[in-house]
Coordinates of C-alpha atoms (C1' of nucleotides) in Angstrom, one line a residue:
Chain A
X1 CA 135.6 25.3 136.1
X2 CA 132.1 25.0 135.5
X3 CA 131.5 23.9 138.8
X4 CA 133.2 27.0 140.3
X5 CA 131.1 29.4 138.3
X6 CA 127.6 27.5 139.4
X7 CA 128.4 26.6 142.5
X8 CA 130.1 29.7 144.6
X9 CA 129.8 30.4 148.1
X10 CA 127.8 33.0 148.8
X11 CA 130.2 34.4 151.3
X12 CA 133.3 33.7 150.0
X13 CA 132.9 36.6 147.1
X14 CA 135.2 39.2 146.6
X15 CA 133.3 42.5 147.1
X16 CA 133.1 45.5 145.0
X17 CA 131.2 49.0 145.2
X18 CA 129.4 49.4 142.2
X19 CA 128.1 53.2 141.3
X20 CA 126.2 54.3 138.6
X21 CA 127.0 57.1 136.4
X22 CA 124.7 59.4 133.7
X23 CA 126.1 60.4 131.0
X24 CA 123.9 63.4 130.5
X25 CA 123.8 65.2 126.6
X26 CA 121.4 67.8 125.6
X27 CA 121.8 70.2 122.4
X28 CA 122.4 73.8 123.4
X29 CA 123.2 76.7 121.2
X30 CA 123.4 74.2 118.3
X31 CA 126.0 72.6 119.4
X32 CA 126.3 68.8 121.9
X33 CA 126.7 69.3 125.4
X34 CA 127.2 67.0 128.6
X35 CA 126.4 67.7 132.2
X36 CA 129.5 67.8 134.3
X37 CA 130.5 67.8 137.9
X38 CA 133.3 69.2 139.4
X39 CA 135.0 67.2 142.3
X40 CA 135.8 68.7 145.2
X41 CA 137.9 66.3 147.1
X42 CA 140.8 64.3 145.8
X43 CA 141.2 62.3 143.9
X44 CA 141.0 64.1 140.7
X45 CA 140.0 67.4 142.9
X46 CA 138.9 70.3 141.0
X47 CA 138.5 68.3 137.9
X48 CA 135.4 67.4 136.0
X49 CA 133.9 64.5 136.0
X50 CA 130.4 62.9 135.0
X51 CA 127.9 62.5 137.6
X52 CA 127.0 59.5 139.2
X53 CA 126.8 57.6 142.5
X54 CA 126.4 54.0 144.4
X55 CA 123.9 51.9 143.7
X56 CA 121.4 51.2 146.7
X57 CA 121.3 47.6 147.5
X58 CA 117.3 47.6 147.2
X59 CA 117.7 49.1 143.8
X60 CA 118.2 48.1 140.2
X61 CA 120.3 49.5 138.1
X62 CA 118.2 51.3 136.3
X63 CA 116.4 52.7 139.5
X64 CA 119.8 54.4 140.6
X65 CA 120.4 55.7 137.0
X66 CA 117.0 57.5 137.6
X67 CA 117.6 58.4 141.1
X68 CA 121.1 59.7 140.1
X69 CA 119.5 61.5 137.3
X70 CA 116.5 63.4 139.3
X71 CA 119.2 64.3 141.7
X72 CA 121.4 65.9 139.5
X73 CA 119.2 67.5 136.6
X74 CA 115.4 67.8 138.5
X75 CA 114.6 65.8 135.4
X76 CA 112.7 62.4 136.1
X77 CA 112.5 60.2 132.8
X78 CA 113.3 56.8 133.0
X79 CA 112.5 56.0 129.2
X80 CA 115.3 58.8 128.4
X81 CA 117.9 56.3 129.9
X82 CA 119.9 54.2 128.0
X83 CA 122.5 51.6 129.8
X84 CA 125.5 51.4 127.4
X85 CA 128.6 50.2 129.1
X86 CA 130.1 49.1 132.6
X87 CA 133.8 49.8 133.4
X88 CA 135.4 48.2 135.7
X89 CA 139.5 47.8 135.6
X90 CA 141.1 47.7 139.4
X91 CA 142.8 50.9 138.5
X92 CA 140.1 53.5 137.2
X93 CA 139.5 54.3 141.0
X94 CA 143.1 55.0 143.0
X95 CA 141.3 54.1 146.5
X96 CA 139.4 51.3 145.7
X97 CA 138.0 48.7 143.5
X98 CA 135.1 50.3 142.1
X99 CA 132.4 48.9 139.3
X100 CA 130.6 51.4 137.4
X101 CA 127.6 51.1 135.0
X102 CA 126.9 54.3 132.6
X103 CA 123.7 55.1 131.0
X104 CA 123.1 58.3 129.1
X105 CA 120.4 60.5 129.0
X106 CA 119.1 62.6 126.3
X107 CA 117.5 65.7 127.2
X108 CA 116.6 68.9 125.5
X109 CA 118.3 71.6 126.4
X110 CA 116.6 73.1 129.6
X111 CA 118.0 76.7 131.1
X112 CA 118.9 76.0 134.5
X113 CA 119.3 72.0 133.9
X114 CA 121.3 72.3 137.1
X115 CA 118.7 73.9 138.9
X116 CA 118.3 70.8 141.6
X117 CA 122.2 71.0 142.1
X118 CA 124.6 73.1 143.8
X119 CA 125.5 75.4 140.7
X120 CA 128.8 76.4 140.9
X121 CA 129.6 72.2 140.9
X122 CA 127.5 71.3 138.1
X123 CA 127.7 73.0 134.3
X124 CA 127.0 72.1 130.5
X125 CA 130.1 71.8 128.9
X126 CA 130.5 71.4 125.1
X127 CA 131.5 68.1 124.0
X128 CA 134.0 69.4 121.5
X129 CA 136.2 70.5 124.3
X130 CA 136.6 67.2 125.6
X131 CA 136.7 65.4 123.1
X132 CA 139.9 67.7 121.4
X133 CA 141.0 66.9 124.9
X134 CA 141.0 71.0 126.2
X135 CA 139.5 69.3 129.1
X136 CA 140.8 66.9 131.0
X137 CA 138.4 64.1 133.0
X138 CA 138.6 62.3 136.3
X139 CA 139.0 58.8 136.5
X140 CA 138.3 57.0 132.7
X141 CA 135.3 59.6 132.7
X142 CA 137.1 60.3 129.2
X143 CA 136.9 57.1 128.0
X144 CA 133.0 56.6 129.2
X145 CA 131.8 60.0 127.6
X146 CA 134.2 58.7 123.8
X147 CA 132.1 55.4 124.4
X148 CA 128.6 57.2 125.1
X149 CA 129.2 59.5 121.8
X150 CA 129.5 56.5 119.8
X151 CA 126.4 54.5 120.9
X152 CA 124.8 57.8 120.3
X153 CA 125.9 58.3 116.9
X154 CA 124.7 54.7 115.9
X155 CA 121.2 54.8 118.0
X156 CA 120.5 58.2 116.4
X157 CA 120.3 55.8 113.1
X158 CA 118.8 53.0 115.1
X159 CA 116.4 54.7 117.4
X160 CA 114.2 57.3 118.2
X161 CA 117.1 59.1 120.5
X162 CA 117.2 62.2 118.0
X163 CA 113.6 63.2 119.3
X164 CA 114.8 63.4 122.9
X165 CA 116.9 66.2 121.9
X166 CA 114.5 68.5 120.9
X167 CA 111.1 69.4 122.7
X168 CA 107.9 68.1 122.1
X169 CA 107.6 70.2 119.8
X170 CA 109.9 71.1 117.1
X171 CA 110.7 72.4 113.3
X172 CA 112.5 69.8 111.3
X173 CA 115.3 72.3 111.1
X174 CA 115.6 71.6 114.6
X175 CA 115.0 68.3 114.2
X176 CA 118.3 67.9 111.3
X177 CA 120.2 70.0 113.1
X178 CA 120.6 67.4 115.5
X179 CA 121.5 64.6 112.9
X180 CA 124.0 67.3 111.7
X181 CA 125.5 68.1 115.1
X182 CA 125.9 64.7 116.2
X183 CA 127.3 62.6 113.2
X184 CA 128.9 65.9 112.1
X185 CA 127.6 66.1 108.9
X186 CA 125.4 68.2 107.1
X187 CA 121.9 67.0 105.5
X188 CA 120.0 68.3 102.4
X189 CA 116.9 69.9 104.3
X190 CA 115.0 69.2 101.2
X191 CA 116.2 65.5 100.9
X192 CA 115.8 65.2 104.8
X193 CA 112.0 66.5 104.7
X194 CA 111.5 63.9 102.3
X195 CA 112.5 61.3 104.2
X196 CA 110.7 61.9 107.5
X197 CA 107.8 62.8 106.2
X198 CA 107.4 59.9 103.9
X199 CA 106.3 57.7 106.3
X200 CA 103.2 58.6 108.1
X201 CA 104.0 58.0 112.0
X202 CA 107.5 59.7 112.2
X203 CA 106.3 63.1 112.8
X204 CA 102.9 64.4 113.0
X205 CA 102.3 68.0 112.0
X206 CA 100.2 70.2 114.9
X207 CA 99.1 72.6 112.3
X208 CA 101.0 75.5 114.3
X209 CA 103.9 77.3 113.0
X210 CA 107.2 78.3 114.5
X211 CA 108.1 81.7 114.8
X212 CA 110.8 82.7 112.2
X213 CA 114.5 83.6 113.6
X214 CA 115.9 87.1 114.0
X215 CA 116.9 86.7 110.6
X216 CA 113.5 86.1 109.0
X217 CA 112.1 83.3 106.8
X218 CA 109.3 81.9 106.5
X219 CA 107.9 80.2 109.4
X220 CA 108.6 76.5 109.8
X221 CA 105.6 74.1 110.6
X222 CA 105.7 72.7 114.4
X223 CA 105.2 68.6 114.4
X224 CA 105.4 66.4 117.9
X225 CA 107.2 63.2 117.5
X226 CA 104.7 60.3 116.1
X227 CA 104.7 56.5 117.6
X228 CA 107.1 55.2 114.5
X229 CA 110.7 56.5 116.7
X230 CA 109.7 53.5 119.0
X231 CA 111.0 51.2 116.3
X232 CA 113.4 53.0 114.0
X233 CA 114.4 56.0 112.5
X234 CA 113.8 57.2 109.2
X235 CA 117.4 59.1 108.4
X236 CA 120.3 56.5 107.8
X237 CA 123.6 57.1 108.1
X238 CA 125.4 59.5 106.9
X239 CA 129.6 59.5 106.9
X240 CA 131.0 62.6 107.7
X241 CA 132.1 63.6 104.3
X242 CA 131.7 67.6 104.5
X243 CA 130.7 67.4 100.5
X244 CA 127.0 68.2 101.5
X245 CA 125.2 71.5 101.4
X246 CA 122.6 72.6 104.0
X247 CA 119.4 75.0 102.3
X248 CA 121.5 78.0 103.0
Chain B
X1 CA 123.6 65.8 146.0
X2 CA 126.6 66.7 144.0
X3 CA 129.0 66.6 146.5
X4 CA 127.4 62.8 147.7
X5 CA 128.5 61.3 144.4
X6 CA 132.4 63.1 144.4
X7 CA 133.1 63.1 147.9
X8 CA 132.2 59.4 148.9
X9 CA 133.8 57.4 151.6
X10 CA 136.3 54.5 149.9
X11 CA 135.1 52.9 153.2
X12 CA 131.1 53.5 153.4
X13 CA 130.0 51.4 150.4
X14 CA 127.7 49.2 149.8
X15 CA 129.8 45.7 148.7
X16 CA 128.2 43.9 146.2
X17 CA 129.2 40.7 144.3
X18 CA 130.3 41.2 140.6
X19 CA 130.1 38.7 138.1
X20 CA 130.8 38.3 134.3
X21 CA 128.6 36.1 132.3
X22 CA 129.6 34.8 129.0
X23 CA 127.2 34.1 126.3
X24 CA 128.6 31.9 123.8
X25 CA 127.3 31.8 120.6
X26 CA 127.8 29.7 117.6
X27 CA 126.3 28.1 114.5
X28 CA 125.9 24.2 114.8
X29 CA 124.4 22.1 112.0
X30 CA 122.9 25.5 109.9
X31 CA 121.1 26.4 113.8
X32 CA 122.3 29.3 116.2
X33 CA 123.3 27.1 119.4
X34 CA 124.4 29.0 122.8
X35 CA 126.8 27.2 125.8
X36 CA 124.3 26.7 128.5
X37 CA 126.1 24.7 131.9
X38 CA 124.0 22.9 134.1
X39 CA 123.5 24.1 137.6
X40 CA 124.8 21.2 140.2
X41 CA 123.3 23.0 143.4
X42 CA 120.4 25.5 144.4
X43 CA 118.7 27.7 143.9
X44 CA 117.7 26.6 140.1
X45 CA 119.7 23.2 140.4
X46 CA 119.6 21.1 137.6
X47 CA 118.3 24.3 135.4
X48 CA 120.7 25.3 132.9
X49 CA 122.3 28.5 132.5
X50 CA 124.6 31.1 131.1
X51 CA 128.7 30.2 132.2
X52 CA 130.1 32.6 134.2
X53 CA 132.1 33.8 137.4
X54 CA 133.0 36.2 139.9
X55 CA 135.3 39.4 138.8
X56 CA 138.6 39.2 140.7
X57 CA 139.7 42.1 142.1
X58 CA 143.1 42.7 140.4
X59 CA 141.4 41.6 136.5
X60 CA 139.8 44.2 134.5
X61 CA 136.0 42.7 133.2
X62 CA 137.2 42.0 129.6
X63 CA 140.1 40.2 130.9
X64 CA 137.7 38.5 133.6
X65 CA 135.1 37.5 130.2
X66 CA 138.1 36.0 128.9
X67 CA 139.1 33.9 131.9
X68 CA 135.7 33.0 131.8
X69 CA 135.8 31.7 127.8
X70 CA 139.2 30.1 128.2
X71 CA 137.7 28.0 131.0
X72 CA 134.6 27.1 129.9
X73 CA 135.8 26.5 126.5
X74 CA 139.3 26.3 125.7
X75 CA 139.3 29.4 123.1
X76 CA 141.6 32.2 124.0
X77 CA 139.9 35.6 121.9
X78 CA 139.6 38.7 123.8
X79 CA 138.9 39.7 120.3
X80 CA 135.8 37.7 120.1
X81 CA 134.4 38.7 123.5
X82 CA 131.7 42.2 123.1
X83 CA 130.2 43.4 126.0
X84 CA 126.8 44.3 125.9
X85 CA 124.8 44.7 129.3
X86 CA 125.0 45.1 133.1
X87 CA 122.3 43.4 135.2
X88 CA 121.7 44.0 138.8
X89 CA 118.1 43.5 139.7
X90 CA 118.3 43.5 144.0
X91 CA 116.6 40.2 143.3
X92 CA 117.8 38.0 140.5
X93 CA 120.0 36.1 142.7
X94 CA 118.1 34.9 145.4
X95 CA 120.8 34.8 148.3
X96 CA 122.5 37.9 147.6
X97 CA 123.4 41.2 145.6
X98 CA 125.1 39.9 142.5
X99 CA 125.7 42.9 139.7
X100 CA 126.8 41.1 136.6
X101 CA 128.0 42.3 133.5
X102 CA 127.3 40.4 130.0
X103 CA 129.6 39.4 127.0
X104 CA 128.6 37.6 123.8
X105 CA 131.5 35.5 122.2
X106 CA 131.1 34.2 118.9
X107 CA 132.9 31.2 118.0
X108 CA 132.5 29.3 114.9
X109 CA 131.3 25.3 116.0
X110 CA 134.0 23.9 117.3
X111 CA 133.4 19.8 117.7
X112 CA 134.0 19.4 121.8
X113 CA 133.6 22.8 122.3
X114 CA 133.1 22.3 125.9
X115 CA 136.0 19.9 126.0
X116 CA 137.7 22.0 128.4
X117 CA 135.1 22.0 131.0
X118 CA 132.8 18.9 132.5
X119 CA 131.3 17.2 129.9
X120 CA 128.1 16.2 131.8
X121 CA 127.4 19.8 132.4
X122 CA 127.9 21.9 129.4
X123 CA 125.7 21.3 126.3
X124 CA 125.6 23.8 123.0
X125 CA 121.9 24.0 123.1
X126 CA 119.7 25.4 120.0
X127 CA 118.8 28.7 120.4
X128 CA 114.9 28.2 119.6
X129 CA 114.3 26.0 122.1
X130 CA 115.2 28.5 124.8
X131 CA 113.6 31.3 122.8
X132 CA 110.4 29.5 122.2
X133 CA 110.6 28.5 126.1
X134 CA 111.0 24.6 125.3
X135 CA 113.7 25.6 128.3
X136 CA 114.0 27.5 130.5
X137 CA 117.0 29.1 132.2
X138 CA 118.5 29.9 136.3
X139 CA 118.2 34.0 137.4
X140 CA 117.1 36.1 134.6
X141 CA 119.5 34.4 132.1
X142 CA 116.3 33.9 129.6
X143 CA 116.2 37.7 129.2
X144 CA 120.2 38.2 128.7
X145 CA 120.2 35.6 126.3
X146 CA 117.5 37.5 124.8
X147 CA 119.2 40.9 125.1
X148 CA 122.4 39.1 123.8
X149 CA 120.7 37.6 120.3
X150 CA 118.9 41.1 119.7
X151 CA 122.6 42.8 120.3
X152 CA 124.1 40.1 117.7
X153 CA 121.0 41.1 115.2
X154 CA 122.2 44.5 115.0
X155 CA 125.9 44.0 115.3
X156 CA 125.4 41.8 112.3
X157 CA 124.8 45.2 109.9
X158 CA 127.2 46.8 111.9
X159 CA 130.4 44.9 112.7
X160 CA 132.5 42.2 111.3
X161 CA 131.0 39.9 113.8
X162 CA 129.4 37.5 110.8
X163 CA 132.9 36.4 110.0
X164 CA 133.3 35.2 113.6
X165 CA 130.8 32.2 113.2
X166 CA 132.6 30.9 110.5
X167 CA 136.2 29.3 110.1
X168 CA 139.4 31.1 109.0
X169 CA 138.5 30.3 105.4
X170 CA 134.9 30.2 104.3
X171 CA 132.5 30.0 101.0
X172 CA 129.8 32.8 100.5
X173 CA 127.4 30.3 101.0
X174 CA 128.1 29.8 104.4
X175 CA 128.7 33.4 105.4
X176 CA 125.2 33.9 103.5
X177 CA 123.9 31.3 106.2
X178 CA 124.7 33.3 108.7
X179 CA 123.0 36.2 108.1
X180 CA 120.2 34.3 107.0
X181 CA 119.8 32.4 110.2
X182 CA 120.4 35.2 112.6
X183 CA 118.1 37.7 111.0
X184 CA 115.6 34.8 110.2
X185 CA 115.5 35.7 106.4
X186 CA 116.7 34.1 103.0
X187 CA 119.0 36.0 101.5
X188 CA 119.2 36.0 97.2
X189 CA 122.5 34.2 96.7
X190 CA 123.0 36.4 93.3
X191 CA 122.8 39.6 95.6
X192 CA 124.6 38.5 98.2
X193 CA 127.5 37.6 96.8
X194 CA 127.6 41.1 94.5
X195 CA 127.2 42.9 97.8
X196 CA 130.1 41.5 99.5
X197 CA 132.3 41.1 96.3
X198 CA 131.6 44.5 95.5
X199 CA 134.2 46.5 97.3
X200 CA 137.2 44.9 97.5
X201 CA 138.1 44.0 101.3
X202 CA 135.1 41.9 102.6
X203 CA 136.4 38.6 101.3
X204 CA 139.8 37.8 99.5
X205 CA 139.6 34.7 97.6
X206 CA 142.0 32.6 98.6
X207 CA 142.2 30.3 94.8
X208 CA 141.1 27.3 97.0
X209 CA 137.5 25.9 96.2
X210 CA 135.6 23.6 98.9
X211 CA 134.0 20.3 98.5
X212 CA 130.7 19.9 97.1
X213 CA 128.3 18.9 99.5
X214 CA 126.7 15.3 99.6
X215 CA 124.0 16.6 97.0
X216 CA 126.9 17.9 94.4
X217 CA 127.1 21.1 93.1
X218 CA 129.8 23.0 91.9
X219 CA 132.6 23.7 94.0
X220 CA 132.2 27.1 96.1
X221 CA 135.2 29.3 96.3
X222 CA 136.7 29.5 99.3
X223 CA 137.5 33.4 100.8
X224 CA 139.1 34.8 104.0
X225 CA 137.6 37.9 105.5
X226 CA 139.2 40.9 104.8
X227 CA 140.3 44.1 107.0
X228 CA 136.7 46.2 105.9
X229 CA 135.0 44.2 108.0
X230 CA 136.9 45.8 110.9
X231 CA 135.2 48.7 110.0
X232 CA 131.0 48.1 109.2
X233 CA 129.6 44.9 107.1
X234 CA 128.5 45.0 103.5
X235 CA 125.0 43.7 104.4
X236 CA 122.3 45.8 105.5
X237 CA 119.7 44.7 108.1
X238 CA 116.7 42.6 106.4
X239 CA 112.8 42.6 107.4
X240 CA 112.4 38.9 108.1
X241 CA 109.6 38.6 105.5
X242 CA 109.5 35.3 104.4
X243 CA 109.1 37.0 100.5
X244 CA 112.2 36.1 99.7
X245 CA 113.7 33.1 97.7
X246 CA 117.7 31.5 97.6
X247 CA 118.9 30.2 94.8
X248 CA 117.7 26.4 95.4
Chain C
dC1 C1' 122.1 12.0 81.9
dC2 C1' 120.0 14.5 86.1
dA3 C1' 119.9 17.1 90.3
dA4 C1' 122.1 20.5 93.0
dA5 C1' 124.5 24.3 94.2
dA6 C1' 127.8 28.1 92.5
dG7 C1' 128.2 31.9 89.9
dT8 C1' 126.9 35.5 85.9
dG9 C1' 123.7 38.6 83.3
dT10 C1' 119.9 41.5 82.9
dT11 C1' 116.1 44.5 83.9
dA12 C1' 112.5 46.9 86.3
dT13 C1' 111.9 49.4 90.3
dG14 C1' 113.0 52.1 94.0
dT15 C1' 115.9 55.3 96.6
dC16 C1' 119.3 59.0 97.1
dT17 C1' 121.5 63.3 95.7
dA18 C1' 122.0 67.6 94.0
dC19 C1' 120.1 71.6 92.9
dA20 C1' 116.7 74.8 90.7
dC21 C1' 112.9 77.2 92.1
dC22 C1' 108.9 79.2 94.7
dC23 C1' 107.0 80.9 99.3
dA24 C1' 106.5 83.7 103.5
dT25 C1' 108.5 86.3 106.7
dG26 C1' 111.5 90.3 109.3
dA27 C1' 114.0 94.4 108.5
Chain D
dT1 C1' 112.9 95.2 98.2
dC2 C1' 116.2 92.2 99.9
dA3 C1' 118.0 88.6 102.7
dT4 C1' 116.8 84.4 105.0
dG5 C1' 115.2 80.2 105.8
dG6 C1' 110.9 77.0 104.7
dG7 C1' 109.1 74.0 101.4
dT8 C1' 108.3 71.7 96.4
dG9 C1' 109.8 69.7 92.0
dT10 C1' 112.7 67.0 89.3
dA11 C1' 116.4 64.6 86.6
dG12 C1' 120.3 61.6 86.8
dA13 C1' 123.0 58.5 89.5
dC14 C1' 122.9 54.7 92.1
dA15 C1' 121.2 50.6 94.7
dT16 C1' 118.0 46.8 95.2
dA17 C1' 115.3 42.8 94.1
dA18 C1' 113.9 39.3 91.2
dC19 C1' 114.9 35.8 88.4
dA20 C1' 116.7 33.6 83.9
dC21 C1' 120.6 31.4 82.6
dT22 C1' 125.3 29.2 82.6
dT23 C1' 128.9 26.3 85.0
dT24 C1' 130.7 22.5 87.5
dT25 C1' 130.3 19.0 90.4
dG26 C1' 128.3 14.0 92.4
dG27 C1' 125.6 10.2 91.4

DNA sequence: CCAAAAGTGTTATGTCTACACCCATGA
DNA sequence: TCATGGGTGTAGACATAACACTTTTGG
């Protein structure tokens, strides 16, 4: 069979469309959100699904995930794109045999992230209702958006994603609460403090302060994300064992 | 540009070829070794390069990846097969628009493993020499092999996947070996074994021992992996910093 | 007997966790 | 002044790394 694999006609190949779709998640009101798109024509009309589109012949993958991306959000940021997995079963698409390859994009949460789009197709819903299954996707959207949570979960430990959720920028409350949210856990501020700023190179302090919240407090110090995220992250981790106390 | 990416024609799309690649790892002789074919015609004839093969239309990609390993080398394990990465540069195949999507078997050296396939054009081949560019490889296989040893580094702290390069029973030695060859560290055989005798479910001792080697030495204990390794791996990623001694 | 590799014991060091406590702010 | 969150200190639990030492084999 080797010689089939090495050797194929290139004419006699059975053809495919092959799309690209963004998995886009930003944190908004504290809590994990992804961009959806409602579908106006069958099939799956009127349901949500995640954004996405064909891939241009004179393209790379990559290139389409970025052009999808400006399209839908205004947002253009090829280093907040991540590939993570390509789906492709003959059945995921009723009309035709269609090849997808998702990426997700991390984003902070921007008012109007739907600005560039028609916005009465395009909203932030909160990942918690999908994933509880309150609302139903098209296609194996489901399945894609499961799949995307995970390889978040384990590149938040991995990689420098958790700084794409927050501005540039940010308290390290801000900066936990996103460790919290997405591995649904809750962190010792103290203990987490420690950890990032043991390291010169994971955050870098801008000698401003944040203004405290309605409630009061004092006000938290501002840092912008230093050049260490590029290789790591300093919080490992945690199972979602709800025996942990915040600094309440 | 919503309504572009829902509302698509099933009949205005660009067709592209879809392949699966398969990149087979194993350890040969204490050495990382990958299933290279060589190519019989151009473009790149005579180069070697990663096995693989067009999608068919009515298979799903993880049934296509295991066509794909069944063919080239006789093993049937969809459980072995992990996709990791979709590549469709407009230009890595010269005559056309080929989108392929990447798996990484691991398969524990098999003598003939390419028994099922032409002899003449399949060769395990170490993984330094392709990594060091001793040789180099058709399309942009170099940098999915690449992509496909750095996925295997990481999945080694976080899947059971070290339990794949070795045999259905196995002595702590070797299992050490392949953490130590892979991350390119040496491993304290004291530790190591504590670690992964620590919680029970790694490794179940099976009462067998193995032989000593040509050198003697006291018989190793021979273990089967446990169900834990379903979930996570007792080792944790190691800086390859040559500071560290076995127990020679 | 010796060399080699498996396997056990031990200890210093480092990291993690939990929580007490102080600080600076808004109301 | 009180409530709220930011930020510091610290003691015990736990994990890690290093390596001495014992065991069991082949030659």
């Amino acid at each position: 069979m080797v010689v089939e694999t090495t050797t194929y006609d290139p004419h006699g190949f059975p053809p495919f469309a092959v799309t690209v779709d963004v998995v886009v998640l930003t944190m908004s009101d504290g809590r994990l959100h992804v961009l959806l798109v409602r579908r106006g024509v069958p099939p799956f009309e009127g349901m949500w699904a995640i954004p996405g589109g064909f891939k241009r012949p004179e393209e790379s993958l990559d290139e389409a995930a970025q052009r999808e991306l400006l399209e839908e959000t205004g947002v253009d940021g090829a280093s907040l794109l991540r590939q993570f997995g390509a789906y492709g079963d003959p059945e995921r698409d009723p009309r035709m045999n269609v090849v997808t390859i998702a990426y997700i994009a991390v984003l902070r949460d921007v008012q109007g992230i739907a600005g560039g789009t028609d916005a009465v197709a395009a909203a932030l819903v909160p990942l918690s209702q999908i994933l509880n299954g309150k609302i139903e996707l098209a296609f194996d959207h489901a399945q894609i958006l499961r799949d995307a949570v995970e390889r978040v979960r384990t590149d938040l430990a991995l990689t420098g994603i958790a700084t794409a959720f927050v501005g540039p920028t940010f308290t390290l409350a801000e900066l936990r609460a996103v460790y919290e949210e997405v591995w649904g856990v809750q962190l010792d501020a103290a203990n987490f403090r420690r950890s990032v700023l043991a390291e010169k190179g994971w955050v870098i302090s801008t000698g401003r302060r944040a203004r405290p919240g309605p409630e009061g407090g004092k006000p938290a110090e501002l840092y912008r994300a230093g050049r260490m995220w590029r290789h790591g992250a300093p919080i490992r981790y945690a199972q979602p064992s709800g025996k942990r106390r915040g600094s309440k």
